[in-house]
């Protein structure tokens, strides 16, 4: 007998459209652009790119500054189109004891996994989604397939994340980080971002003149960015569940259970140690890069090490 199939959730046309407008998947755009470039390279004459670069070098500086928002807009539109193609018809089904995720318009993909094989859950809030309270949920699955990272939901209200997890992977629960960086770590989140903005403004003024001085407007933007990174950083431990939150561009919250954590590292530079700060990185078998939280108190960082060590001792016994 065929196991009974139950549709757990789907993505409506309205939600797909909203997700397309609030996404900015630059890696996907880069991969698509690389493919187009490779295809066009076989059709265009050999001197086409050299003549294009030569003509571009003759354009005034103000034209280049005006080109930046245009390129950003085109990348956003292209990202929205690719999002629509990738997640059209998105459904999550339960068949027997397994979960099936199906999506795609041109290339229909189907992923099947057991909830017990899920090693981590990542909730990512993009810059265009976080103000509206939306996020995407991804899972890391221990599987023999090449694909270890799967989309569980591409656009979900943040308040509904735990309800989704309870239906599919109830062993994971999202909670806000209880331990955050101290106030003395604030400057460490700001310094390199402000320095980079100042260097860009200086280089723009030197090479582009007064027009390039507009690049100094990046300084307040980088200050807001750095402060947002400081406010969002943190971690918490609840039983066997470790929650790590970190922001580079998007805010990412990773949920990991102790049986799946392979290593926990605590590292710090000399400047960080002088402020009694440590960074924590937890690695999984399916994600060797791991998840990190930076510039935490010594006690907060060592608590993760102790949590990892005690669970390892119990496993050995």
Short mmCIF file of C-alpha atoms in Angstrom, two decimals:
data_model
loop_
_atom_site.label_atom_id
_atom_site.label_comp_id
_atom_site.label_asym_id
_atom_site.label_seq_id
_atom_site.Cartn_x
_atom_site.Cartn_y
_atom_site.Cartn_z
CA UNK A 1 0.00 0.00 0.00
CA UNK A 2 1.15 3.51 -0.79
CA UNK A 3 1.69 5.65 2.34
CA UNK A 4 -0.85 8.40 2.87
CA UNK A 5 0.31 11.79 1.64
CA UNK A 6 -0.62 14.96 3.54
CA UNK A 7 0.10 18.50 2.33
CA UNK A 8 1.51 20.41 5.30
CA UNK A 9 1.92 23.80 3.67
CA UNK A 10 2.10 25.56 0.33
CA UNK A 11 3.10 28.92 -1.07
CA UNK A 12 0.24 30.97 -2.49
CA UNK A 13 0.65 33.24 -5.51
CA UNK A 14 0.40 36.35 -3.29
CA UNK A 15 3.04 35.08 -0.87
CA UNK A 16 5.28 34.11 -3.80
CA UNK A 17 4.94 37.63 -5.24
CA UNK A 18 5.71 39.24 -1.87
CA UNK A 19 8.71 36.97 -1.42
CA UNK A 20 9.99 37.86 -4.88
CA UNK A 21 9.80 41.59 -4.15
CA UNK A 22 11.54 41.29 -0.78
CA UNK A 23 14.39 39.07 -1.88
CA UNK A 24 17.86 40.17 -2.90
CA UNK A 25 19.77 36.98 -3.62
CA UNK A 26 23.03 38.29 -5.04
CA UNK A 27 24.77 34.87 -5.26
CA UNK A 28 21.91 33.62 -7.43
CA UNK A 29 22.21 36.72 -9.62
CA UNK A 30 25.98 36.21 -9.93
CA UNK A 31 25.55 32.57 -10.95
CA UNK A 32 22.94 33.57 -13.54
CA UNK A 33 25.14 36.40 -14.84
CA UNK A 34 28.11 34.07 -15.11
CA UNK A 35 26.04 31.64 -17.15
CA UNK A 36 24.85 34.42 -19.49
CA UNK A 37 28.42 35.70 -19.88
CA UNK A 38 29.70 32.21 -20.74
CA UNK A 39 26.94 31.76 -23.32
CA UNK A 40 27.47 35.22 -24.85
CA UNK A 41 31.23 34.72 -24.99
CA UNK A 42 30.73 31.99 -27.57
CA UNK A 43 28.60 34.25 -29.81
CA UNK A 44 30.19 37.70 -29.59
CA UNK A 45 33.36 38.68 -31.49
CA UNK A 46 36.68 38.51 -29.67
CA UNK A 47 37.24 42.31 -29.64
CA UNK A 48 33.78 43.12 -28.23
CA UNK A 49 34.77 43.23 -24.54
CA UNK A 50 37.99 45.18 -25.12
CA UNK A 51 36.14 47.88 -27.07
CA UNK A 52 33.41 47.99 -24.41
CA UNK A 53 35.99 48.57 -21.66
CA UNK A 54 37.69 51.25 -23.73
CA UNK A 55 34.44 53.16 -24.23
CA UNK A 56 33.49 52.79 -20.57
CA UNK A 57 36.78 54.39 -19.53
CA UNK A 58 35.84 57.55 -21.43
CA UNK A 59 32.63 58.12 -19.45
CA UNK A 60 32.56 60.91 -16.78
CA UNK A 61 32.62 60.03 -13.06
CA UNK A 62 29.07 61.28 -12.45
CA UNK A 63 27.84 58.70 -14.94
CA UNK A 64 29.42 55.89 -12.94
CA UNK A 65 27.85 57.09 -9.69
CA UNK A 66 24.47 57.23 -11.39
CA UNK A 67 24.98 53.72 -12.73
CA UNK A 68 25.22 52.20 -9.21
CA UNK A 69 21.49 52.56 -8.28
CA UNK A 70 20.49 51.45 -11.79
CA UNK A 71 22.55 48.28 -11.46
CA UNK A 72 21.14 47.71 -7.99
CA UNK A 73 17.59 48.03 -9.35
CA UNK A 74 18.29 45.63 -12.21
CA UNK A 75 19.84 43.11 -9.80
CA UNK A 76 16.76 43.38 -7.57
CA UNK A 77 14.39 42.76 -10.50
CA UNK A 78 16.48 39.84 -11.75
CA UNK A 79 16.61 38.36 -8.24
CA UNK A 80 12.81 38.61 -7.99
CA UNK A 81 12.36 36.83 -11.32
CA UNK A 82 14.77 34.05 -10.35
CA UNK A 83 13.03 33.69 -6.97
CA UNK A 84 9.68 33.24 -8.72
CA UNK A 85 11.08 30.60 -11.06
CA UNK A 86 12.85 28.73 -8.27
CA UNK A 87 9.97 28.54 -5.75
CA UNK A 88 6.90 28.39 -7.98
CA UNK A 89 4.56 25.64 -6.79
CA UNK A 90 6.36 25.31 -3.45
CA UNK A 91 4.74 22.63 -1.27
CA UNK A 92 5.76 20.61 1.79
CA UNK A 93 4.17 17.18 2.16
CA UNK A 94 4.31 14.39 4.71
CA UNK A 95 4.47 10.88 3.31
CA UNK A 96 4.77 8.15 5.88
CA UNK A 97 7.51 9.22 8.27
CA UNK A 98 9.30 11.43 5.72
CA UNK A 99 8.90 15.04 4.60
CA UNK A 100 8.91 15.97 0.91
CA UNK A 101 9.69 19.48 -0.38
CA UNK A 102 8.77 20.20 -4.00
CA UNK A 103 9.41 23.48 -5.85
CA UNK A 104 10.45 24.94 -9.18
CA UNK A 105 8.83 26.15 -12.38
CA UNK A 106 11.31 25.18 -15.10
CA UNK A 107 13.34 22.66 -13.11
CA UNK A 108 10.99 20.84 -10.73
CA UNK A 109 13.00 19.64 -7.70
CA UNK A 110 11.95 17.20 -5.02
CA UNK A 111 13.76 16.68 -1.71
CA UNK A 112 12.82 13.89 0.70
CA UNK A 113 14.19 13.71 4.25
CA UNK A 114 13.46 12.33 7.66
CA UNK A 115 12.81 14.93 10.41
CA UNK A 116 15.21 13.04 12.69
CA UNK A 117 18.07 13.67 10.22
CA UNK A 118 17.76 17.47 10.49
CA UNK A 119 20.90 18.75 12.20
CA UNK A 120 20.14 22.48 12.30
CA UNK A 121 17.55 25.09 11.43
CA UNK A 122 18.47 28.58 10.22
CA UNK A 123 16.04 31.50 10.27
CA UNK A 124 17.26 34.31 8.01
CA UNK A 125 15.74 37.79 8.08
CA UNK A 126 16.83 39.85 5.08
CA UNK A 127 17.08 43.63 5.06
CA UNK A 128 13.88 43.97 3.02
CA UNK A 129 11.98 41.41 5.11
CA UNK A 130 12.97 42.12 8.70
CA UNK A 131 11.11 45.48 8.95
CA UNK A 132 7.88 43.67 7.97
CA UNK A 133 8.46 40.74 10.34
CA UNK A 134 9.14 38.08 7.69
CA UNK A 135 11.89 35.49 7.38
CA UNK A 136 12.91 32.40 5.44
CA UNK A 137 13.56 29.08 7.15
CA UNK A 138 16.24 26.65 5.97
CA UNK A 139 17.26 23.26 7.32
CA UNK A 140 20.53 21.34 7.28
CA UNK A 141 19.91 17.63 6.71
CA UNK A 142 22.28 14.69 7.07
CA UNK A 143 21.67 12.91 3.77
CA UNK A 144 23.58 11.01 1.12
CA UNK A 145 22.47 13.55 -1.50
CA UNK A 146 24.63 16.45 -2.60
CA UNK A 147 22.04 18.93 -1.32
CA UNK A 148 22.54 19.30 2.44
CA UNK A 149 20.76 22.64 2.83
CA UNK A 150 17.06 22.84 1.98
CA UNK A 151 14.47 25.60 2.03
CA UNK A 152 11.69 24.78 4.50
CA UNK A 153 9.77 27.99 3.83
CA UNK A 154 10.89 30.92 1.63
CA UNK A 155 8.65 33.58 3.22
CA UNK A 156 7.05 33.19 6.63
CA UNK A 157 5.95 35.65 9.34
CA UNK A 158 8.48 35.44 12.15
CA UNK A 159 5.70 34.88 14.69
CA UNK A 160 4.73 31.67 12.83
CA UNK A 161 8.20 30.09 12.78
CA UNK A 162 7.73 28.00 15.94
CA UNK A 163 4.37 26.78 14.68
CA UNK A 164 6.04 25.60 11.46
CA UNK A 165 8.87 23.92 13.38
CA UNK A 166 6.40 22.19 15.71
CA UNK A 167 4.65 20.60 12.72
CA UNK A 168 7.77 19.39 10.90
CA UNK A 169 10.82 19.37 13.22
CA UNK A 170 9.40 19.64 16.77
CA UNK A 171 12.83 19.06 18.33
CA UNK A 172 13.74 22.66 17.40
CA UNK A 173 12.27 25.77 19.02
CA UNK A 174 13.29 29.34 18.22
CA UNK A 175 13.96 31.59 21.19
CA UNK A 176 15.59 35.01 21.53
CA UNK A 177 19.26 34.94 22.61
CA UNK A 178 19.66 35.35 26.35
CA UNK A 179 23.36 36.28 26.26
CA UNK A 180 24.46 39.34 24.27
CA UNK A 181 27.76 41.21 23.82
CA UNK A 182 28.55 43.75 26.54
CA UNK A 183 28.57 47.50 25.87
CA UNK A 184 32.38 47.58 25.71
CA UNK A 185 32.18 45.42 22.56
CA UNK A 186 30.17 48.02 20.63
CA UNK A 187 33.22 49.70 19.09
CA UNK A 188 34.52 46.36 17.79
CA UNK A 189 31.36 46.01 15.70
CA UNK A 190 31.74 49.53 14.32
CA UNK A 191 35.44 50.08 13.69
CA UNK A 192 36.14 48.22 10.43
CA UNK A 193 32.88 49.31 8.85
CA UNK A 194 33.54 52.97 9.63
CA UNK A 195 37.15 52.68 8.50
CA UNK A 196 36.11 51.12 5.19
CA UNK A 197 33.53 53.87 4.58
CA UNK A 198 36.10 56.58 5.40
CA UNK A 199 38.65 55.05 3.02
CA UNK A 200 36.06 54.84 0.23
CA UNK A 201 35.10 58.46 0.77
CA UNK A 202 38.75 59.56 0.74
CA UNK A 203 39.55 57.54 -2.39
CA UNK A 204 36.43 58.87 -4.12
CA UNK A 205 37.38 62.48 -3.31
CA UNK A 206 40.94 61.99 -4.55
CA UNK A 207 40.10 60.24 -7.81
CA UNK A 208 36.66 61.63 -8.64
CA UNK A 209 36.78 65.09 -7.10
CA UNK A 210 33.75 66.69 -5.39
CA UNK A 211 31.43 64.08 -6.87
CA UNK A 212 33.34 61.32 -5.11
CA UNK A 213 32.90 63.10 -1.77
CA UNK A 214 29.34 61.80 -1.74
CA UNK A 215 30.84 58.46 -0.75
CA UNK A 216 31.34 59.89 2.75
CA UNK A 217 27.58 59.43 3.14
CA UNK A 218 28.40 55.77 3.65
CA UNK A 219 29.80 56.60 7.12
CA UNK A 220 26.42 57.08 8.87
CA UNK A 221 25.01 54.08 6.99
CA UNK A 222 27.91 51.93 8.19
CA UNK A 223 27.41 53.25 11.72
CA UNK A 224 23.78 52.08 11.66
CA UNK A 225 24.87 48.76 10.17
CA UNK A 226 27.52 48.19 12.86
CA UNK A 227 25.14 49.11 15.67
CA UNK A 228 22.55 46.71 14.25
CA UNK A 229 25.17 43.93 14.27
CA UNK A 230 25.94 44.74 17.91
CA UNK A 231 22.26 44.66 18.95
CA UNK A 232 21.47 41.41 17.11
CA UNK A 233 24.44 39.31 18.24
CA UNK A 234 23.94 36.68 20.93
CA UNK A 235 23.39 33.08 21.95
CA UNK A 236 21.44 30.99 24.44
CA UNK A 237 21.43 27.43 25.76
CA UNK A 238 18.28 25.55 26.69
CA UNK A 239 18.84 21.89 27.48
CA UNK A 240 20.27 20.22 24.37
CA UNK A 241 19.39 23.18 22.14
CA UNK A 242 21.95 25.87 21.26
CA UNK A 243 20.75 29.09 19.64
CA UNK A 244 23.26 31.38 17.91
CA UNK A 245 22.32 34.69 16.29
CA UNK A 246 24.67 36.68 14.08
CA UNK A 247 24.35 39.44 11.50
CA UNK A 248 26.61 40.08 8.53
CA UNK A 249 24.04 41.59 6.17
CA UNK A 250 20.96 39.53 7.01
CA UNK A 251 20.15 38.54 10.58
CA UNK A 252 20.59 34.78 10.95
CA UNK A 253 19.42 32.66 13.86
CA UNK A 254 20.76 29.09 13.97
CA UNK A 255 19.21 26.34 16.08
CA UNK A 256 21.40 23.31 16.80
CA UNK A 257 20.97 20.27 19.01
CA UNK A 258 23.93 18.88 20.91
CA UNK A 259 24.04 15.38 19.30
CA UNK A 260 24.73 17.01 15.93
CA UNK A 261 27.42 19.51 17.01
CA UNK A 262 30.86 18.26 16.01
CA UNK A 263 33.13 20.96 17.49
CA UNK A 264 32.89 24.18 19.49
CA UNK A 265 35.74 26.69 19.23
CA UNK A 266 36.37 29.85 21.24
CA UNK A 267 38.78 32.32 19.63
CA UNK A 268 39.87 35.91 20.14
CA UNK A 269 42.46 38.38 18.89
CA UNK A 270 44.82 40.17 21.27
CA UNK A 271 42.60 43.27 21.19
CA UNK A 272 39.53 41.21 22.08
CA UNK A 273 41.30 39.44 24.93
CA UNK A 274 42.34 42.80 26.36
CA UNK A 275 38.62 43.55 26.65
CA UNK A 276 37.87 40.06 28.03
CA UNK A 277 35.85 39.09 24.94
CA UNK A 278 35.64 35.81 23.06
CA UNK A 279 33.97 34.57 19.88
CA UNK A 280 32.23 31.19 19.62
CA UNK A 281 31.85 28.97 16.56
CA UNK A 282 29.87 25.70 16.54
CA UNK A 283 30.33 23.33 13.61
CA UNK A 284 28.12 20.55 12.29
CA UNK A 285 28.85 17.56 10.10
CA UNK A 286 26.73 19.07 7.30
CA UNK A 287 28.05 22.62 7.76
CA UNK A 288 31.78 22.70 8.37
CA UNK A 289 31.82 26.49 8.27
CA UNK A 290 29.56 26.46 11.30
CA UNK A 291 27.65 29.25 13.02
CA UNK A 292 29.27 31.95 15.11
CA UNK A 293 28.57 34.62 17.69
CA UNK A 294 31.31 37.19 18.28
CA UNK A 295 32.60 39.50 21.03
CA UNK A 296 30.88 37.80 23.96
CA UNK A 297 31.79 37.76 27.64
CA UNK A 298 34.24 35.07 28.74
CA UNK A 299 31.58 33.39 30.85
CA UNK A 300 29.07 33.30 28.00
CA UNK A 301 31.59 31.74 25.62
CA UNK A 302 32.87 29.17 28.11
CA UNK A 303 29.29 28.17 28.94
CA UNK A 304 28.98 26.84 25.38
CA UNK A 305 32.25 24.93 25.78
CA UNK A 306 31.01 23.46 29.08
CA UNK A 307 27.67 22.54 27.49
CA UNK A 308 29.51 20.76 24.68
CA UNK A 309 31.97 19.00 27.05
CA UNK A 310 29.37 17.72 29.50
CA UNK A 311 27.24 16.29 26.74
CA UNK A 312 30.34 14.61 25.25
CA UNK A 313 31.20 13.04 28.63
CA UNK A 314 27.66 11.67 29.01
CA UNK A 315 27.82 10.21 25.50
CA UNK A 316 31.11 8.45 26.24
CA UNK A 317 29.75 6.97 29.48
#
